[in-house]
Amino acid sequence: MKIISTPNELKEYLKNTQQSIGFQANQSIGFVPTMGALHEGHISLIKKARKENEIVVVSIFINPTQFLKGEDLDNYPKRDEADKQICKLSGVDVLFFPHAKDIYTEDEVSILAPKVRGYVLEGTSRPSHFDGVLTVVMKLLNIVNPTTAYFGKKDAQQLYLISLMVKQMFMSVNIVAVDTVRESDGLAMSSRNIYLSQQERREALKISASLYQAGKMISQKILDTKIIISKMRETLEPLEISYVAILNRDFELARHVEIGNTLILVEAKVGTTRLLDNLWL
Ligand code: AMP
């Protein structure tokens, strides 16, 4: 596995690698962007990329522009050596590990999240968060120039906005959505789970429990989203709920669940840690 830290070196390396394996326009590159502290959720993205592509590139970059003032940028978990091992064992060809100075300069062109769908849900409590996410994803996609990039369904709004950016900016990368990987008790895996105390870890289970409950109601043909949301809110008590929302796949509020076109999203604070989860129906 090759480890590279500058964009130009990576571009050069990928060009040469493609040529050395007999450059055909269809040597595919699968790309998995991450912020590190890798867990089974990340690994499932990497494995899918490995299965579907000739070359697999993973990036690890804690992107400063997507953190707001007072958020956990300085404390965000770092596991550099373990992450390198995980990538090596998962069959990654190239690990891109840039420093902020390799990605950002002084006076930057701005990429802004859409004014409506970038500022609801996660974007309400974290205005400008998605500006930073879209900016870094645009930069990383331009550096790696992958055939396909893999993103987790766990971060549903992020996935939606990246897909929207790719479409609206006429970018030619395929975006693939990968199912959420959970702990055996249902908690969605997240690099931030390590912030939880034992007690908080138990309380955090209310988040996945509220989604299972919604799924159960829907299987009993209760499709009115108001009724489902109110039951979910009860299950989430006493957590501090940021939002519980039921949307269609265009990220518009839904009055009724429609199988194949519905997304249920939850964000709640457990102690000081905000945790996301969702259910795709
Ligand atoms: P992060 O390192 O948190 O920025 O995540 C990098 C990628 O991994 C994103 O596309 C996430 O949506 C995805 N991801 C994070 N947690 C999970 C999970 N539990 N299951 C599947 N994908 C995940």
mmCIF file of C-alpha atoms and ligand atoms in Angstrom:
data_model
loop_
_atom_site.group_PDB
_atom_site.id
_atom_site.type_symbol
_atom_site.label_atom_id
_atom_site.label_comp_id
_atom_site.label_asym_id
_atom_site.label_seq_id
_atom_site.Cartn_x
_atom_site.Cartn_y
_atom_site.Cartn_z
ATOM 1 C CA MET A 1 0.000 0.000 0.000
ATOM 2 C CA LYS A 2 1.338 3.384 -1.008
ATOM 3 C CA ILE A 3 0.857 6.310 1.399
ATOM 4 C CA ILE A 4 0.802 9.753 -0.213
ATOM 5 C CA SER A 5 0.278 13.173 1.329
ATOM 6 C CA THR A 6 0.214 15.716 -1.479
ATOM 7 C CA PRO A 7 -2.402 16.134 -4.217
ATOM 8 C CA ASN A 8 0.129 16.426 -7.045
ATOM 9 C CA GLU A 9 1.999 13.317 -5.971
ATOM 10 C CA LEU A 10 -1.271 11.388 -5.791
ATOM 11 C CA LYS A 11 -2.387 12.546 -9.239
ATOM 12 C CA GLU A 12 1.002 11.587 -10.688
ATOM 13 C CA TYR A 13 1.008 8.216 -8.923
ATOM 14 C CA LEU A 14 -2.493 7.315 -10.127
ATOM 15 C CA LYS A 15 -1.631 8.323 -13.676
ATOM 16 C CA ASN A 16 1.492 6.136 -13.644
ATOM 17 C CA THR A 17 -0.303 3.219 -11.966
ATOM 18 C CA GLN A 18 -3.042 3.257 -14.545
ATOM 19 C CA GLN A 19 -0.428 3.322 -17.303
ATOM 20 C CA SER A 20 1.675 0.546 -15.784
ATOM 21 C CA ILE A 21 -1.319 -1.795 -15.691
ATOM 22 C CA GLY A 22 -1.840 -1.176 -19.363
ATOM 23 C CA PHE A 23 -3.764 2.043 -19.534
ATOM 24 C CA GLN A 24 -7.272 1.424 -20.671
ATOM 25 C CA ALA A 25 -9.767 4.166 -20.138
ATOM 26 C CA ASN A 26 -11.828 1.750 -18.053
ATOM 27 C CA GLN A 27 -9.302 0.904 -15.300
ATOM 28 C CA SER A 28 -11.664 1.863 -12.536
ATOM 29 C CA ILE A 29 -10.735 3.766 -9.397
ATOM 30 C CA GLY A 30 -12.920 3.311 -6.319
ATOM 31 C CA PHE A 31 -12.575 6.038 -3.713
ATOM 32 C CA VAL A 32 -13.563 6.116 -0.027
ATOM 33 C CA PRO A 33 -13.144 9.496 1.698
ATOM 34 C CA THR A 34 -12.970 9.338 5.516
ATOM 35 C CA MET A 35 -11.860 11.315 8.548
ATOM 36 C CA GLY A 36 -10.052 8.303 10.023
ATOM 37 C CA ALA A 37 -10.532 6.462 13.341
ATOM 38 C CA LEU A 38 -11.674 3.682 11.038
ATOM 39 C CA HIS A 39 -14.267 1.140 12.156
ATOM 40 C CA GLU A 40 -16.348 -1.626 10.545
ATOM 41 C CA GLY A 41 -18.580 0.976 8.864
ATOM 42 C CA HIS A 42 -15.617 2.424 6.978
ATOM 43 C CA ILE A 43 -14.313 -1.076 6.266
ATOM 44 C CA SER A 44 -17.562 -2.080 4.570
ATOM 45 C CA LEU A 45 -17.190 0.913 2.207
ATOM 46 C CA ILE A 46 -13.589 -0.075 1.490
ATOM 47 C CA LYS A 47 -14.540 -3.721 0.869
ATOM 48 C CA LYS A 48 -17.245 -2.705 -1.571
ATOM 49 C CA ALA A 49 -14.785 -0.426 -3.377
ATOM 50 C CA ARG A 50 -12.246 -3.303 -3.448
ATOM 51 C CA LYS A 51 -14.771 -5.695 -4.966
ATOM 52 C CA GLU A 52 -15.881 -3.286 -7.666
ATOM 53 C CA ASN A 53 -12.656 -1.603 -8.809
ATOM 54 C CA GLU A 54 -9.134 -2.248 -10.064
ATOM 55 C CA ILE A 55 -7.626 0.507 -7.906
ATOM 56 C CA VAL A 56 -8.825 1.505 -4.415
ATOM 57 C CA VAL A 57 -7.972 4.875 -2.881
ATOM 58 C CA VAL A 58 -8.896 5.824 0.698
ATOM 59 C CA SER A 59 -8.373 9.302 2.098
ATOM 60 C CA ILE A 60 -8.002 10.193 5.754
ATOM 61 C CA PHE A 61 -8.427 13.892 6.349
ATOM 62 C CA ILE A 62 -10.040 15.598 9.333
ATOM 63 C CA ASN A 63 -11.511 18.435 7.343
ATOM 64 C CA PRO A 64 -11.342 21.634 9.426
ATOM 65 C CA THR A 65 -13.898 23.564 7.352
ATOM 66 C CA GLN A 66 -16.783 21.286 8.248
ATOM 67 C CA PHE A 67 -16.378 21.855 11.994
ATOM 68 C CA LEU A 68 -18.014 24.905 13.529
ATOM 69 C CA LYS A 69 -16.370 26.964 16.265
ATOM 70 C CA GLY A 70 -16.594 25.097 19.578
ATOM 71 C CA GLU A 71 -17.033 21.695 17.931
ATOM 72 C CA ASP A 72 -14.673 18.757 18.420
ATOM 73 C CA LEU A 73 -12.072 19.486 15.694
ATOM 74 C CA ASP A 74 -9.142 19.457 18.147
ATOM 75 C CA ASN A 75 -10.363 16.356 19.987
ATOM 76 C CA TYR A 76 -11.555 14.368 16.982
ATOM 77 C CA PRO A 77 -10.180 10.826 17.435
ATOM 78 C CA LYS A 78 -6.919 10.054 15.619
ATOM 79 C CA ARG A 79 -5.726 6.472 15.119
ATOM 80 C CA ASP A 80 -3.149 6.925 12.386
ATOM 81 C CA GLU A 81 -1.153 3.720 12.848
ATOM 82 C CA ALA A 82 -4.206 1.500 13.386
ATOM 83 C CA ASP A 83 -5.906 3.131 10.380
ATOM 84 C CA LYS A 84 -2.914 2.381 8.155
ATOM 85 C CA GLN A 85 -3.011 -1.261 9.273
ATOM 86 C CA ILE A 86 -6.743 -1.504 8.608
ATOM 87 C CA CYS A 87 -6.310 -0.043 5.130
ATOM 88 C CA LYS A 88 -3.435 -2.401 4.355
ATOM 89 C CA LEU A 89 -5.405 -5.441 5.531
ATOM 90 C CA SER A 90 -8.496 -4.332 3.602
ATOM 91 C CA GLY A 91 -6.573 -4.298 0.321
ATOM 92 C CA VAL A 92 -6.319 -0.535 -0.172
ATOM 93 C CA ASP A 93 -3.850 0.414 -2.932
ATOM 94 C CA VAL A 94 -3.319 4.054 -2.054
ATOM 95 C CA LEU A 95 -3.895 5.880 1.226
ATOM 96 C CA PHE A 96 -4.116 9.641 0.779
ATOM 97 C CA PHE A 97 -3.189 11.339 4.058
ATOM 98 C CA PRO A 98 -2.894 15.076 3.388
ATOM 99 C CA HIS A 99 -2.269 17.957 5.796
ATOM 100 C CA ALA A 100 -4.701 20.896 5.824
ATOM 101 C CA LYS A 101 -2.077 23.056 4.089
ATOM 102 C CA ASP A 102 -2.051 20.614 1.155
ATOM 103 C CA ILE A 103 -5.793 21.023 0.691
ATOM 104 C CA TYR A 104 -6.540 24.647 1.613
ATOM 105 C CA THR A 105 -4.887 27.948 0.758
ATOM 106 C CA GLU A 106 -5.471 31.496 2.022
ATOM 107 C CA ASP A 107 -8.162 32.941 -0.200
ATOM 108 C CA GLU A 108 -10.444 30.147 -1.280
ATOM 109 C CA VAL A 109 -13.164 29.827 -3.891
ATOM 110 C CA SER A 110 -16.409 29.103 -2.004
ATOM 111 C CA ILE A 111 -18.652 26.149 -2.531
ATOM 112 C CA LEU A 112 -21.900 26.648 -0.682
ATOM 113 C CA ALA A 113 -24.499 24.092 0.302
ATOM 114 C CA PRO A 114 -27.972 24.671 -1.162
ATOM 115 C CA LYS A 115 -29.826 27.269 0.887
ATOM 116 C CA VAL A 116 -32.784 25.055 1.761
ATOM 117 C CA ARG A 117 -31.652 21.452 1.910
ATOM 118 C CA GLY A 118 -28.218 22.341 3.285
ATOM 119 C CA TYR A 119 -29.717 24.273 6.197
ATOM 120 C CA VAL A 120 -32.350 21.894 7.539
ATOM 121 C CA LEU A 121 -31.868 18.966 9.955
ATOM 122 C CA GLU A 122 -28.102 18.676 10.570
ATOM 123 C CA GLY A 123 -27.664 22.068 8.899
ATOM 124 C CA THR A 124 -29.918 23.784 11.459
ATOM 125 C CA SER A 125 -27.656 23.134 14.428
ATOM 126 C CA ARG A 126 -24.529 23.216 12.245
ATOM 127 C CA PRO A 127 -24.985 26.051 9.711
ATOM 128 C CA SER A 128 -22.110 26.049 7.170
ATOM 129 C CA HIS A 129 -21.182 22.455 8.085
ATOM 130 C CA PHE A 130 -22.255 21.249 4.647
ATOM 131 C CA ASP A 131 -20.383 24.086 2.912
ATOM 132 C CA GLY A 132 -17.241 22.524 4.380
ATOM 133 C CA VAL A 133 -18.298 18.973 3.520
ATOM 134 C CA LEU A 134 -19.105 19.808 -0.107
ATOM 135 C CA THR A 135 -15.918 21.833 -0.488
ATOM 136 C CA VAL A 136 -13.661 19.047 0.701
ATOM 137 C CA VAL A 137 -15.519 16.350 -1.238
ATOM 138 C CA MET A 138 -15.286 18.428 -4.420
ATOM 139 C CA LYS A 139 -11.535 18.886 -3.856
ATOM 140 C CA LEU A 140 -10.939 15.208 -3.056
ATOM 141 C CA LEU A 141 -12.963 14.037 -6.058
ATOM 142 C CA ASN A 142 -10.971 16.364 -8.303
ATOM 143 C CA ILE A 143 -7.673 15.112 -6.900
ATOM 144 C CA VAL A 144 -8.502 11.385 -7.107
ATOM 145 C CA ASN A 145 -10.747 11.552 -10.170
ATOM 146 C CA PRO A 146 -12.413 8.245 -9.242
ATOM 147 C CA THR A 147 -14.836 6.225 -11.316
ATOM 148 C CA THR A 148 -16.940 5.642 -8.207
ATOM 149 C CA ALA A 149 -16.959 7.171 -4.724
ATOM 150 C CA TYR A 150 -18.529 5.360 -1.756
ATOM 151 C CA PHE A 151 -20.481 7.060 1.034
ATOM 152 C CA GLY A 152 -22.411 5.728 4.037
ATOM 153 C CA LYS A 153 -26.192 5.919 4.263
ATOM 154 C CA LYS A 154 -25.712 6.725 7.957
ATOM 155 C CA ASP A 155 -24.891 10.301 6.972
ATOM 156 C CA ALA A 156 -28.001 10.531 4.821
ATOM 157 C CA GLN A 157 -28.114 14.295 4.390
ATOM 158 C CA GLN A 158 -24.426 14.398 3.505
ATOM 159 C CA LEU A 159 -24.960 11.622 0.954
ATOM 160 C CA TYR A 160 -27.971 13.432 -0.493
ATOM 161 C CA LEU A 161 -26.124 16.762 -0.816
ATOM 162 C CA ILE A 162 -23.020 15.172 -2.357
ATOM 163 C CA SER A 163 -25.212 13.378 -4.923
ATOM 164 C CA LEU A 164 -26.955 16.685 -5.625
ATOM 165 C CA MET A 165 -23.629 18.493 -6.079
ATOM 166 C CA VAL A 166 -22.348 15.819 -8.459
ATOM 167 C CA LYS A 167 -25.534 16.085 -10.502
ATOM 168 C CA GLN A 168 -25.808 19.877 -10.497
ATOM 169 C CA MET A 169 -22.112 20.394 -11.268
ATOM 170 C CA PHE A 170 -22.216 17.766 -14.051
ATOM 171 C CA MET A 171 -19.407 15.789 -12.427
ATOM 172 C CA SER A 172 -18.824 12.355 -13.929
ATOM 173 C CA VAL A 173 -18.181 10.285 -10.774
ATOM 174 C CA ASN A 174 -20.704 7.598 -9.710
ATOM 175 C CA ILE A 175 -21.860 7.923 -6.125
ATOM 176 C CA VAL A 176 -22.624 4.658 -4.346
ATOM 177 C CA ALA A 177 -24.561 4.541 -1.056
ATOM 178 C CA VAL A 178 -23.545 1.855 1.436
ATOM 179 C CA ASP A 179 -25.747 0.448 4.234
ATOM 180 C CA THR A 180 -25.096 1.427 7.833
ATOM 181 C CA VAL A 181 -23.009 -1.001 9.871
ATOM 182 C CA ARG A 182 -24.177 -1.401 13.468
ATOM 183 C CA GLU A 183 -22.841 -2.790 16.732
ATOM 184 C CA SER A 184 -24.497 -6.097 17.698
ATOM 185 C CA ASP A 185 -26.948 -4.222 19.951
ATOM 186 C CA GLY A 186 -28.077 -1.873 17.169
ATOM 187 C CA LEU A 187 -26.008 1.276 17.768
ATOM 188 C CA ALA A 188 -24.825 2.699 14.447
ATOM 189 C CA MET A 189 -21.033 2.646 14.321
ATOM 190 C CA SER A 190 -19.429 6.070 14.448
ATOM 191 C CA SER A 191 -15.944 7.379 15.180
ATOM 192 C CA ARG A 192 -17.630 9.586 17.796
ATOM 193 C CA ASN A 193 -19.019 6.623 19.796
ATOM 194 C CA ILE A 194 -15.762 6.524 21.764
ATOM 195 C CA TYR A 195 -16.801 9.799 23.423
ATOM 196 C CA LEU A 196 -19.645 7.947 25.212
ATOM 197 C CA SER A 197 -19.381 6.849 28.845
ATOM 198 C CA GLN A 198 -20.803 3.399 29.701
ATOM 199 C CA GLN A 199 -24.032 4.976 30.885
ATOM 200 C CA GLU A 200 -24.291 7.151 27.753
ATOM 201 C CA ARG A 201 -23.529 4.144 25.554
ATOM 202 C CA ARG A 202 -26.624 2.449 27.032
ATOM 203 C CA GLU A 203 -28.761 5.580 26.581
ATOM 204 C CA ALA A 204 -27.596 5.916 22.980
ATOM 205 C CA LEU A 205 -29.458 2.687 22.186
ATOM 206 C CA LYS A 206 -32.699 4.679 22.330
ATOM 207 C CA ILE A 207 -31.783 6.129 18.960
ATOM 208 C CA SER A 208 -31.734 2.837 17.042
ATOM 209 C CA ALA A 209 -34.636 1.593 19.216
ATOM 210 C CA SER A 210 -36.774 4.534 18.027
ATOM 211 C CA LEU A 211 -36.059 3.583 14.418
ATOM 212 C CA TYR A 212 -36.822 -0.097 15.001
ATOM 213 C CA GLN A 213 -40.058 0.986 16.587
ATOM 214 C CA ALA A 214 -40.913 3.113 13.550
ATOM 215 C CA GLY A 215 -40.160 0.116 11.320
ATOM 216 C CA LYS A 216 -42.458 -2.042 13.410
ATOM 217 C CA MET A 217 -45.301 0.501 13.236
ATOM 218 C CA ILE A 218 -44.899 0.692 9.483
ATOM 219 C CA SER A 219 -45.030 -3.099 9.200
ATOM 220 C CA GLN A 220 -48.352 -2.827 11.108
ATOM 221 C CA LYS A 221 -49.548 -0.404 8.392
ATOM 222 C CA ILE A 222 -49.301 2.734 10.531
ATOM 223 C CA LEU A 223 -48.089 5.108 7.839
ATOM 224 C CA ASP A 224 -49.074 8.550 9.197
ATOM 225 C CA THR A 225 -45.743 10.265 9.825
ATOM 226 C CA LYS A 226 -47.089 12.448 12.680
ATOM 227 C CA ILE A 227 -48.123 9.380 14.668
ATOM 228 C CA ILE A 228 -44.786 7.656 14.000
ATOM 229 C CA ILE A 229 -42.755 10.736 14.962
ATOM 230 C CA SER A 230 -44.640 11.245 18.195
ATOM 231 C CA LYS A 231 -44.071 7.604 19.234
ATOM 232 C CA MET A 232 -40.389 7.888 18.318
ATOM 233 C CA ARG A 233 -40.038 11.016 20.442
ATOM 234 C CA GLU A 234 -41.463 9.106 23.428
ATOM 235 C CA THR A 235 -38.933 6.322 22.921
ATOM 236 C CA LEU A 236 -36.084 8.820 22.700
ATOM 237 C CA GLU A 237 -36.903 10.425 26.060
ATOM 238 C CA PRO A 238 -35.019 11.773 28.002
ATOM 239 C CA LEU A 239 -32.401 12.366 25.293
ATOM 240 C CA GLU A 240 -32.096 15.885 23.903
ATOM 241 C CA ILE A 241 -33.569 15.486 20.419
ATOM 242 C CA SER A 242 -32.162 17.685 17.645
ATOM 243 C CA TYR A 243 -34.684 16.357 15.126
ATOM 244 C CA VAL A 244 -36.858 13.442 14.156
ATOM 245 C CA ALA A 245 -37.967 13.789 10.550
ATOM 246 C CA ILE A 246 -39.656 11.671 7.930
ATOM 247 C CA LEU A 247 -38.819 12.699 4.377
ATOM 248 C CA ASN A 248 -39.103 11.416 0.865
ATOM 249 C CA ARG A 249 -35.947 10.645 -1.119
ATOM 250 C CA ASP A 250 -35.945 14.226 -2.472
ATOM 251 C CA PHE A 251 -35.552 15.401 1.096
ATOM 252 C CA GLU A 252 -39.064 16.864 1.307
ATOM 253 C CA LEU A 253 -41.304 16.355 4.344
ATOM 254 C CA ALA A 254 -43.605 13.380 3.932
ATOM 255 C CA ARG A 255 -47.098 13.097 5.408
ATOM 256 C CA HIS A 256 -47.280 9.373 4.810
ATOM 257 C CA VAL A 257 -44.683 6.668 4.614
ATOM 258 C CA GLU A 258 -44.286 5.360 1.105
ATOM 259 C CA ILE A 259 -42.219 2.189 0.921
ATOM 260 C CA GLY A 260 -39.279 2.716 -1.446
ATOM 261 C CA ASN A 261 -39.388 6.495 -1.096
ATOM 262 C CA THR A 262 -39.089 7.275 2.621
ATOM 263 C CA LEU A 263 -36.264 8.161 4.924
ATOM 264 C CA ILE A 264 -36.610 8.488 8.713
ATOM 265 C CA LEU A 265 -33.858 10.554 10.300
ATOM 266 C CA VAL A 266 -32.956 11.096 13.937
ATOM 267 C CA GLU A 267 -30.325 13.159 15.644
ATOM 268 C CA ALA A 268 -30.070 13.262 19.413
ATOM 269 C CA LYS A 269 -27.541 14.405 21.938
ATOM 270 C CA VAL A 270 -26.239 11.830 24.383
ATOM 271 C CA GLY A 271 -24.283 13.734 27.023
ATOM 272 C CA THR A 272 -22.383 16.175 24.846
ATOM 273 C CA THR A 273 -22.158 13.854 21.828
ATOM 274 C CA ARG A 274 -24.544 14.320 18.925
ATOM 275 C CA LEU A 275 -25.423 11.028 17.258
ATOM 276 C CA LEU A 276 -27.178 10.430 13.942
ATOM 277 C CA ASP A 277 -29.080 7.473 12.671
ATOM 278 C CA ASN A 278 -31.713 6.756 10.061
ATOM 279 C CA LEU A 279 -33.890 4.165 8.431
ATOM 280 C CA TRP A 280 -34.355 3.823 4.663
ATOM 281 C CA LEU A 281 -37.710 2.418 3.634
HETATM 282 P P1 AMP B 1 -16.372 9.768 8.498
HETATM 283 O O1 AMP B 1 -14.996 9.224 8.702
HETATM 284 O O2 AMP B 1 -17.225 9.744 9.723
HETATM 285 O O3 AMP B 1 -16.370 11.082 7.769
HETATM 286 O O4 AMP B 1 -17.085 8.739 7.517
HETATM 287 C C1 AMP B 1 -16.523 8.393 6.279
HETATM 288 C C2 AMP B 1 -17.551 7.618 5.489
HETATM 289 O O5 AMP B 1 -17.922 6.441 6.211
HETATM 290 C C3 AMP B 1 -18.848 8.418 5.255
HETATM 291 O O6 AMP B 1 -19.308 8.182 3.934
HETATM 292 C C4 AMP B 1 -19.774 7.843 6.291
HETATM 293 O O7 AMP B 1 -21.141 7.958 5.939
HETATM 294 C C5 AMP B 1 -19.330 6.391 6.315
HETATM 295 N N1 AMP B 1 -19.735 5.746 7.567
HETATM 296 C C6 AMP B 1 -19.539 6.206 8.825
HETATM 297 N N2 AMP B 1 -20.100 5.373 9.734
HETATM 298 C C7 AMP B 1 -20.661 4.355 9.026
HETATM 299 C C8 AMP B 1 -21.387 3.175 9.382
HETATM 300 N N3 AMP B 1 -21.657 2.871 10.637
HETATM 301 N N4 AMP B 1 -21.797 2.373 8.383
HETATM 302 C C9 AMP B 1 -21.525 2.658 7.090
HETATM 303 N N5 AMP B 1 -20.854 3.761 6.682
HETATM 304 C C10 AMP B 1 -20.417 4.590 7.642
#
